[in-house]
PDB file of C-alpha atoms and ligand atoms in Angstrom:
ATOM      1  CA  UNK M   1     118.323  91.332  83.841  1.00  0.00           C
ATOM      2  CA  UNK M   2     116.805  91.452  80.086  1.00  0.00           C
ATOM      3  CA  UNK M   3     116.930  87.270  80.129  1.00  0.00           C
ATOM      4  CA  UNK M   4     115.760  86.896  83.834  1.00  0.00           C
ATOM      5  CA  UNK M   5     113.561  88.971  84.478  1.00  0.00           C
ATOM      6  CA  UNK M   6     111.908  90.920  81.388  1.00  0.00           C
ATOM      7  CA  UNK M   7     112.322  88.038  78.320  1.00  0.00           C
ATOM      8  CA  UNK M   8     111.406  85.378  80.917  1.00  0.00           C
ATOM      9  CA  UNK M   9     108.215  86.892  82.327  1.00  0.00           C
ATOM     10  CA  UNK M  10     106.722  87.634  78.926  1.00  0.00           C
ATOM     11  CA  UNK M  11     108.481  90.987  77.737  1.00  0.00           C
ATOM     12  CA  UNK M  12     108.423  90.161  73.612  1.00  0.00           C
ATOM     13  CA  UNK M  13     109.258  93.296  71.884  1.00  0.00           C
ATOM     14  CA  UNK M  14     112.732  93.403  70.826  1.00  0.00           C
ATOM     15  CA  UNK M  15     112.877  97.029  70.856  1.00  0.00           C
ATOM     16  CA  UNK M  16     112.023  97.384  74.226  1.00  0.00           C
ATOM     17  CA  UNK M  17     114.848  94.225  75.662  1.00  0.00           C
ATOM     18  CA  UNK M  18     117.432  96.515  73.212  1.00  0.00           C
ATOM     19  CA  UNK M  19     116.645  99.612  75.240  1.00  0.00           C
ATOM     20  CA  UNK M  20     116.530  97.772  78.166  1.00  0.00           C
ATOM     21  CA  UNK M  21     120.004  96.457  77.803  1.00  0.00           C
ATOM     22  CA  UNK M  22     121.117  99.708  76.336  1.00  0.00           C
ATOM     23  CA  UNK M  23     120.819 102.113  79.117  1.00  0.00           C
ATOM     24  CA  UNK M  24     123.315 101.745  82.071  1.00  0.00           C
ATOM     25  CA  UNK M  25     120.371 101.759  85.077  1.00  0.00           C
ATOM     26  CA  UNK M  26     123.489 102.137  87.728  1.00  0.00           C
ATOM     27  CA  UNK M  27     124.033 105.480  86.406  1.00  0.00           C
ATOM     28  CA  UNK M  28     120.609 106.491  87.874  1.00  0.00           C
ATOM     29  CA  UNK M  29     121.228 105.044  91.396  1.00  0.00           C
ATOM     30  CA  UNK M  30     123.121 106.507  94.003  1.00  0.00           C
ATOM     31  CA  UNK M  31     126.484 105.282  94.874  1.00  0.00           C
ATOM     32  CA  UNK M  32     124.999 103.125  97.656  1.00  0.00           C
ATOM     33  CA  UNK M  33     123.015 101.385  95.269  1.00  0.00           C
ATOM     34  CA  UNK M  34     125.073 100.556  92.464  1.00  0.00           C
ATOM     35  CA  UNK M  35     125.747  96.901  93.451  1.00  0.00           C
ATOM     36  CA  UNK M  36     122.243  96.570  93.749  1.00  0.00           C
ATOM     37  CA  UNK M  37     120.836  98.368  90.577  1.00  0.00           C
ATOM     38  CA  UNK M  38     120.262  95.658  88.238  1.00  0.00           C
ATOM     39  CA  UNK M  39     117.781  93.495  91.060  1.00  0.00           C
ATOM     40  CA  UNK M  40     114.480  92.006  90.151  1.00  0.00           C
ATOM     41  CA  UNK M  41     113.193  95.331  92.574  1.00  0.00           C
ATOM     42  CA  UNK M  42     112.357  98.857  93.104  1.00  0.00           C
ATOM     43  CA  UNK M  43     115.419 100.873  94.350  1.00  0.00           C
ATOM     44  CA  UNK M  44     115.203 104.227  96.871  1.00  0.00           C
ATOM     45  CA  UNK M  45     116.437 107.292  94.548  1.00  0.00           C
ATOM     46  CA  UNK M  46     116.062 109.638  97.537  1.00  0.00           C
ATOM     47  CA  UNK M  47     113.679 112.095  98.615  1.00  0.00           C
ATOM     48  CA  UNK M  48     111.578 109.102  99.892  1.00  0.00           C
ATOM     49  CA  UNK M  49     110.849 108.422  96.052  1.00  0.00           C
ATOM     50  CA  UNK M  50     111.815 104.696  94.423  1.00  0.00           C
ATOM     51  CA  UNK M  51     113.136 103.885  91.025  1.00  0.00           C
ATOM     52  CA  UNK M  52     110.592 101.200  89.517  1.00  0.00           C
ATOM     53  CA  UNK M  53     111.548  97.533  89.245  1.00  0.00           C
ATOM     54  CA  UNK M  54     113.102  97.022  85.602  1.00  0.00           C
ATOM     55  CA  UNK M  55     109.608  94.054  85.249  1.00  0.00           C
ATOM     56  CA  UNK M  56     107.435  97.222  85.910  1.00  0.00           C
ATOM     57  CA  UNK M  57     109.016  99.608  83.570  1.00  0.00           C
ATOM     58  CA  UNK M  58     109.565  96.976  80.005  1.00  0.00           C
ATOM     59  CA  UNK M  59     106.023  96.611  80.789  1.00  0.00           C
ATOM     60  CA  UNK M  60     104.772  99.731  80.754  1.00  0.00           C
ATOM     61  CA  UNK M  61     107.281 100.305  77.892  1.00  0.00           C
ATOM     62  CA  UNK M  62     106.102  97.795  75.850  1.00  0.00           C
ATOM     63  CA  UNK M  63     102.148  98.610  76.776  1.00  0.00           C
ATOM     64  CA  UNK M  64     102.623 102.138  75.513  1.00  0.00           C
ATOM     65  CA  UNK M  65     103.485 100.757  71.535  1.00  0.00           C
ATOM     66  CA  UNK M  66     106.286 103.365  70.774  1.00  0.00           C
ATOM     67  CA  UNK M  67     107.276 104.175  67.336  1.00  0.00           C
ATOM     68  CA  UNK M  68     110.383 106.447  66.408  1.00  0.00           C
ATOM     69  CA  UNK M  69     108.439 109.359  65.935  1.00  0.00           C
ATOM     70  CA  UNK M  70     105.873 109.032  69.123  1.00  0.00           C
ATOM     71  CA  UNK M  71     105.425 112.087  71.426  1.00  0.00           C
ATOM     72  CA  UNK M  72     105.783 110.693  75.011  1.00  0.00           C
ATOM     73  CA  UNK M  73     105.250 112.630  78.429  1.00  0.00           C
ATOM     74  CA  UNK M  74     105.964 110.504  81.284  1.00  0.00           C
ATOM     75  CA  UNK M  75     104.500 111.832  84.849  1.00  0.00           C
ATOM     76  CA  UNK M  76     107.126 111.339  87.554  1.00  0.00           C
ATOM     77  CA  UNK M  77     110.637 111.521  86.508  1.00  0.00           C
ATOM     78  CA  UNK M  78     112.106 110.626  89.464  1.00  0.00           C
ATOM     79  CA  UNK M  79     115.308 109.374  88.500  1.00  0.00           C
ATOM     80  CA  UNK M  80     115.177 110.089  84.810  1.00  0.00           C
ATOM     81  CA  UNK M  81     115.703 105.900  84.642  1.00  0.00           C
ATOM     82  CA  UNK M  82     112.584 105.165  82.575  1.00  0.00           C
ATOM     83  CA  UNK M  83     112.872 108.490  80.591  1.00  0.00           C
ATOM     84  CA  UNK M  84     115.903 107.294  78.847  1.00  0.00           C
ATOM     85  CA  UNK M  85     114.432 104.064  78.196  1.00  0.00           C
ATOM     86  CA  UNK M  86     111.493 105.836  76.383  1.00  0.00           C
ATOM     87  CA  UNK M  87     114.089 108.487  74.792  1.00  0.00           C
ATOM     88  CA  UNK M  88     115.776 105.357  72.861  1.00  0.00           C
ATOM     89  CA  UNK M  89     112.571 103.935  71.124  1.00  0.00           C
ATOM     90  CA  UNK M  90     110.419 107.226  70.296  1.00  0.00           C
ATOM     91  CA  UNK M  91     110.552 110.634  68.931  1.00  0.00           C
ATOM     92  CA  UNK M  92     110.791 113.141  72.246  1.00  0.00           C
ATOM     93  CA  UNK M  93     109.764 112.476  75.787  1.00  0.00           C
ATOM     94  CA  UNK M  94     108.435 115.554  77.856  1.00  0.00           C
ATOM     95  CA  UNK M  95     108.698 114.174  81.612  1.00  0.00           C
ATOM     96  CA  UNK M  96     107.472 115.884  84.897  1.00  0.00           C
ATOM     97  CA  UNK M  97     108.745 116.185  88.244  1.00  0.00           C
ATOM     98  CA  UNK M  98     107.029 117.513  91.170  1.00  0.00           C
ATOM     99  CA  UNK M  99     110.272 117.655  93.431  1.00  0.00           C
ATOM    100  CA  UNK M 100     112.786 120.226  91.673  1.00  0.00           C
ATOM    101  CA  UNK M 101     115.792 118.272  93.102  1.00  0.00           C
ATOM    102  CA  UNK M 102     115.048 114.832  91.532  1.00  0.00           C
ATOM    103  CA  UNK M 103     114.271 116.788  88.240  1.00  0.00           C
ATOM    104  CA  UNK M 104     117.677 118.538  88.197  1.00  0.00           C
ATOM    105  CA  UNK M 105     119.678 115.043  89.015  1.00  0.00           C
ATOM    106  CA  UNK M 106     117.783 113.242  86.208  1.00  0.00           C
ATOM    107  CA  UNK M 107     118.163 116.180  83.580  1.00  0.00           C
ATOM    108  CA  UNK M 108     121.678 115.718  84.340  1.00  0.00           C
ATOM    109  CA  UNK M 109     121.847 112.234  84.380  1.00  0.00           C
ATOM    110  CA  UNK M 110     120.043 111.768  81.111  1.00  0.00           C
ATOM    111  CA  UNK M 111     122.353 114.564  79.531  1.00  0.00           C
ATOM    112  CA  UNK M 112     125.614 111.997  80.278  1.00  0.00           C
ATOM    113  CA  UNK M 113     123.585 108.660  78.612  1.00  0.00           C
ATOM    114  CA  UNK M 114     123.397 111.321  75.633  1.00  0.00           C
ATOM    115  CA  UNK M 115     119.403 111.624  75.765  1.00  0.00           C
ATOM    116  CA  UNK M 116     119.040 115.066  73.632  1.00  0.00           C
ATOM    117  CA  UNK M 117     115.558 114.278  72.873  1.00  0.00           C
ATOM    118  CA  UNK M 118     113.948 114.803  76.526  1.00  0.00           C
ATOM    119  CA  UNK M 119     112.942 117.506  78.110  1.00  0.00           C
ATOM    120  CA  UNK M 120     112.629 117.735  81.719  1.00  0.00           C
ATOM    121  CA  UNK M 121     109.779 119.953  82.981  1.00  0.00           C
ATOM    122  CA  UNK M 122     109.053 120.742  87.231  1.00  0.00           C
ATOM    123  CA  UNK M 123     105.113 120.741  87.698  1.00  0.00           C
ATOM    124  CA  UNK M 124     102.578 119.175  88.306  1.00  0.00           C
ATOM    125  CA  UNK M 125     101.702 116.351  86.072  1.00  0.00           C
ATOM    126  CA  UNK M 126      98.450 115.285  86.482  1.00  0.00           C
ATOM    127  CA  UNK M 127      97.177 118.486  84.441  1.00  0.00           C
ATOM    128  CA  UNK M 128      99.820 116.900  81.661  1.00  0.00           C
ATOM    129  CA  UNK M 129     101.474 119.569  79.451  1.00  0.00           C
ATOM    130  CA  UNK M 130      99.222 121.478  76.873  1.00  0.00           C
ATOM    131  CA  UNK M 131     102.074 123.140  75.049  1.00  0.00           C
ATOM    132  CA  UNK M 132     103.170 119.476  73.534  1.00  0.00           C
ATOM    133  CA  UNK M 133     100.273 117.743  73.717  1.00  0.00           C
ATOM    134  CA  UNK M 134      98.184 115.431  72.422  1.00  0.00           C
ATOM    135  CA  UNK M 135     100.600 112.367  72.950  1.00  0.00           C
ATOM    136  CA  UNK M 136     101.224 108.831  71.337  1.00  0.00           C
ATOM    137  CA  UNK M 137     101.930 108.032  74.879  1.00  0.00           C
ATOM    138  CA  UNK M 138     101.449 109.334  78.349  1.00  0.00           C
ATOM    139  CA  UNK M 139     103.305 106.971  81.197  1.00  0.00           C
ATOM    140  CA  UNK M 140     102.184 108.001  84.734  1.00  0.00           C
ATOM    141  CA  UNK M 141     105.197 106.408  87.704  1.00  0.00           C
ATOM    142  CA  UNK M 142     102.611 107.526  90.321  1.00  0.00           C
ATOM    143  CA  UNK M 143      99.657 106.419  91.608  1.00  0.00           C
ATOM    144  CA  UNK M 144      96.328 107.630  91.405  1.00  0.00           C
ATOM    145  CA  UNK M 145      92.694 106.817  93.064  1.00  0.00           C
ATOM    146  CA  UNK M 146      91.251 107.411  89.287  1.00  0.00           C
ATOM    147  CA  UNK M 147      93.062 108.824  85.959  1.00  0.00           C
ATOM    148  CA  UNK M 148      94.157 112.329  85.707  1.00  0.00           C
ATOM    149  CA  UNK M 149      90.856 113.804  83.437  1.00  0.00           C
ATOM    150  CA  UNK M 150      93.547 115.988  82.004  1.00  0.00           C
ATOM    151  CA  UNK M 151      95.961 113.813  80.526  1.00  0.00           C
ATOM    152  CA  UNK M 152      92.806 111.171  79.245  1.00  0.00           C
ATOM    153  CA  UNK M 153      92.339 114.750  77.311  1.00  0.00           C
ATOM    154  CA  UNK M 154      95.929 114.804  75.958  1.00  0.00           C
ATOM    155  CA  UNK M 155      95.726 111.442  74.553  1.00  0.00           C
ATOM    156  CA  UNK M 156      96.508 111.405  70.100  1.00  0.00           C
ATOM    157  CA  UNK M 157      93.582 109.642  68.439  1.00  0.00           C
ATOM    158  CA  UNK M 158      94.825 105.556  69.159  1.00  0.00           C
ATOM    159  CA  UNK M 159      97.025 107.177  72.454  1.00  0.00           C
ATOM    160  CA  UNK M 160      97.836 105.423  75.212  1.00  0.00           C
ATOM    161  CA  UNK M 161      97.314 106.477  78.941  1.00  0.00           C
ATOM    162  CA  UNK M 162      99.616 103.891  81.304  1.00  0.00           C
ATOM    163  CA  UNK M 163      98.623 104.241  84.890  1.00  0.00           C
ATOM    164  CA  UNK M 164      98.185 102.560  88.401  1.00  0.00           C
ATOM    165  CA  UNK M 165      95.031 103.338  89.350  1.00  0.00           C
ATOM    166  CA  UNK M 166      93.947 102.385  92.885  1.00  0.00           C
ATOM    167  CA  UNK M 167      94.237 102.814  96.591  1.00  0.00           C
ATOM    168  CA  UNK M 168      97.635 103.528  97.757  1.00  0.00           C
ATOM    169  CA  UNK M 169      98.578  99.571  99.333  1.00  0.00           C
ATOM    170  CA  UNK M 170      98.089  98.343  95.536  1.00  0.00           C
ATOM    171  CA  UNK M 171      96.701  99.317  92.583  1.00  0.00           C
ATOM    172  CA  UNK M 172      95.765  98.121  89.043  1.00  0.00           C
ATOM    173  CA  UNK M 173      98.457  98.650  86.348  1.00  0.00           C
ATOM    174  CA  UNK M 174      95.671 100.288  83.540  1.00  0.00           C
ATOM    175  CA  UNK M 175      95.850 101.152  79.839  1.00  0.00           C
ATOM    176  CA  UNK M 176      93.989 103.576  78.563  1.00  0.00           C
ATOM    177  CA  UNK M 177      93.499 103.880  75.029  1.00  0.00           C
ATOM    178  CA  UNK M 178      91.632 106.297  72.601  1.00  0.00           C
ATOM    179  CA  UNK M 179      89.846 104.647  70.402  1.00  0.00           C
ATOM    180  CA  UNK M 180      87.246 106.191  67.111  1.00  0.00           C
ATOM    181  CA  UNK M 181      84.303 105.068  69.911  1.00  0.00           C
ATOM    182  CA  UNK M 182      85.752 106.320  72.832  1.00  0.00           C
ATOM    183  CA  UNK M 183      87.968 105.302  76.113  1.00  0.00           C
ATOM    184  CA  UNK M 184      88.801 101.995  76.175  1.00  0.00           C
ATOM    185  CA  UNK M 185      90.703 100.604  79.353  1.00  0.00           C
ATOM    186  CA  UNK M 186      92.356  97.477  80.457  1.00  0.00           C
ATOM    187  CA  UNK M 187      94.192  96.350  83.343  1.00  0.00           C
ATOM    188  CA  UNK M 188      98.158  94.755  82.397  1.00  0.00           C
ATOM    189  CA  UNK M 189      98.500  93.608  86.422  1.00  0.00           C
ATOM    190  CA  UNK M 190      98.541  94.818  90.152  1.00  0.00           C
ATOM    191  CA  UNK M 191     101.201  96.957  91.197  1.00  0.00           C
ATOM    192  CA  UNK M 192     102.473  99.100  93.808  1.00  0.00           C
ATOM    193  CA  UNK M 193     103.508 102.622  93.244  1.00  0.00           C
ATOM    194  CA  UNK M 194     104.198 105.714  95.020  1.00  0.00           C
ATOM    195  CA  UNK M 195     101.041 107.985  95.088  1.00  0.00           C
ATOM    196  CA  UNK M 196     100.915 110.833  92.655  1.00  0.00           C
ATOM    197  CA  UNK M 197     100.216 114.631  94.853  1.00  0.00           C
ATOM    198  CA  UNK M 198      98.859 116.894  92.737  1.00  0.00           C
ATOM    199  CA  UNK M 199      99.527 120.118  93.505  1.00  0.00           C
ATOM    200  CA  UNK M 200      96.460 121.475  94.446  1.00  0.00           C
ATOM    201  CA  UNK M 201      96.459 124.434  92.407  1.00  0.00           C
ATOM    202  CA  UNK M 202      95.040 122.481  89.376  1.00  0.00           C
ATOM    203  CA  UNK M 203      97.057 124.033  86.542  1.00  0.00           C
ATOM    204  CA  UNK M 204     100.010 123.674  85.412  1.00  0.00           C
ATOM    205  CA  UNK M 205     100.878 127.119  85.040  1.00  0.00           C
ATOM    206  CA  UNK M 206     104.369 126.967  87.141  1.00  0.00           C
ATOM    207  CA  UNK M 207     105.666 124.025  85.259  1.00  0.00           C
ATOM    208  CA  UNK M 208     109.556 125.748  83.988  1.00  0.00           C
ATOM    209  CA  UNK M 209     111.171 123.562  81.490  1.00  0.00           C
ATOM    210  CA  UNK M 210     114.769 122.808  82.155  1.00  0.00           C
ATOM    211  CA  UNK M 211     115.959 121.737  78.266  1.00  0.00           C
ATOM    212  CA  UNK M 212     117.995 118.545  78.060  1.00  0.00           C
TER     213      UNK M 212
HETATM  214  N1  SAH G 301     110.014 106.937  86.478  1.00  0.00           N
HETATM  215  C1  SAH G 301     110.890 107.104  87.610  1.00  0.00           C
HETATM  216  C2  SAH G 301     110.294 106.617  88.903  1.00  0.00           C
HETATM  217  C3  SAH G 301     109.424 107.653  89.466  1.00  0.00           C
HETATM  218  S1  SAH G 301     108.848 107.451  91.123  1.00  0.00           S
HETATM  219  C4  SAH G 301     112.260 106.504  87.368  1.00  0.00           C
HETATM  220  O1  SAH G 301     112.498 105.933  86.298  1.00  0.00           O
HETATM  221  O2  SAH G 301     113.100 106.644  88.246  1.00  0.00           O
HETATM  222  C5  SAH G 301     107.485 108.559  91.021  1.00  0.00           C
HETATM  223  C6  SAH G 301     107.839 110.009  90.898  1.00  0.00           C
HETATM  224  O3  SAH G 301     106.628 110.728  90.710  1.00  0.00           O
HETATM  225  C7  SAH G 301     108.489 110.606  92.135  1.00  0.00           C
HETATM  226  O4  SAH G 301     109.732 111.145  91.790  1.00  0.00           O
HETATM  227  C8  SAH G 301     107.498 111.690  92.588  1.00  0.00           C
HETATM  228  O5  SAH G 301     108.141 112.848  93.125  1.00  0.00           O
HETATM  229  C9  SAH G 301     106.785 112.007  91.281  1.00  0.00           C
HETATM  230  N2  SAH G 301     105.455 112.620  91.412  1.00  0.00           N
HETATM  231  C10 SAH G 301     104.484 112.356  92.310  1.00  0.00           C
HETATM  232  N3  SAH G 301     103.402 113.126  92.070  1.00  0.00           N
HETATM  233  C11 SAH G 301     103.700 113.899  90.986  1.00  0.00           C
HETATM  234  C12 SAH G 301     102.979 114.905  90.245  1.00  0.00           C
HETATM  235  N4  SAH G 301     101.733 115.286  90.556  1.00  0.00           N
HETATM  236  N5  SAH G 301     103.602 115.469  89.182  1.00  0.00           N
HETATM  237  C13 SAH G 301     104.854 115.115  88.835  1.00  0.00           C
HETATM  238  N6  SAH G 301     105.595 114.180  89.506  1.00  0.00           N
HETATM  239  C14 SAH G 301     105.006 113.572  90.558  1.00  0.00           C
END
């Protein structure tokens, strides 16, 4: 997978293919999958969500410039695949689940790959999380039809705001970077997500943190 499909297509940072060949991806599938989990493709996790295609998540990886002692928060956990890719390479992920289910698997699932630096919050992300922020990083697995004002907020002064941005058939793979003059975005590729559903009540007051 790291030689195929991530060092072959342009994926350059070595700390990214290490991670990459570091965490076990079939122990975030189901059993059905397992054969399966190491294709050049997204993979159903259940409760009609998908588990990104490995390309899609060294990319976004890489794109967010992670040092040891970054402070991530990642907006749709879903199988808690990409948050222990991000756990290896920076100083402590906060990740957000809508769906309460998916958020309990992946907390557990990221417990037995030995990810103590994660915490696995159910909310809404697209306010973000105020408590930890601002971030180095903020990696969004959903799409939206523009970025989440919030979390452009929660960027750290040279943060980076990785997000598909577009209608839901494709979108634009965008970074979003805060720089001394402002915003500056640009787009890494097109890409197709699921969409992102806010929750409608705009905050993120509900959001209960289940520790890692
Ligand atoms: N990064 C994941 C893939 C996530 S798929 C992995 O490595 O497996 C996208 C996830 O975003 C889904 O689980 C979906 O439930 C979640 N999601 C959608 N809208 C959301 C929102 N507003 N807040 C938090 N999670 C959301």
């Amino acid at each position: 997978m790291v030689r195929r499909q991530l060092a072959a297509r342009g994926i350059a940072d070595r700390r990214v293919l290490a991670a990459m060949a570091a965490v076990p991806r079939e122990e975030f599938v189901g059993p059905a999958q397992v054969r399966d989990a190491y294709g050049d493709h997204p993979l159903v996790i259940g409760s009609g969500q998908t588990i990104s295609q490995p390309y899609i998540v060294a990319l976004m990886t890489e794109a967010a410039h992670l040092g040891r002692r970054s402070r991530v928060l990642e907006v749709g956990t879903g199988s808690g695949y990409h948050a222990a890719i991000l756990a290896r390479l920076a100083g402590h992920i906060w990740t957000i689940e809508r769906l309460p289910e998916l958020a309990a698997t992946a907390r557990r699932q990221l417990a037995a790959t030995g990810a103590d630096n994660v915490t696995v919050l159910v909310g809404d992300g697209t306010a973000g999380y105020p408590p930890a922020a601002p971030f180095d990083a903020i990696l969004v697995a959903a799409a939206a039809a523009a970025p989440p004002p919030a979390l452009l907020r929660q960027l750290a002064p040279a943060g980076r705001l990785i997000i598909p941005v577009g209608p839901l058939d494709v979108q634009d793979l965008l970074v979003y970077e805060r720089t001394p003059s402002g915003i500056a975005a640009r787009s890494l590729c097109a890409c197709c997500f699921v969409p992102l559903i806010p929750s409608g009540a705009g905050t993120h007051g509900g959001a209960a943190p289940l520790a890692v």
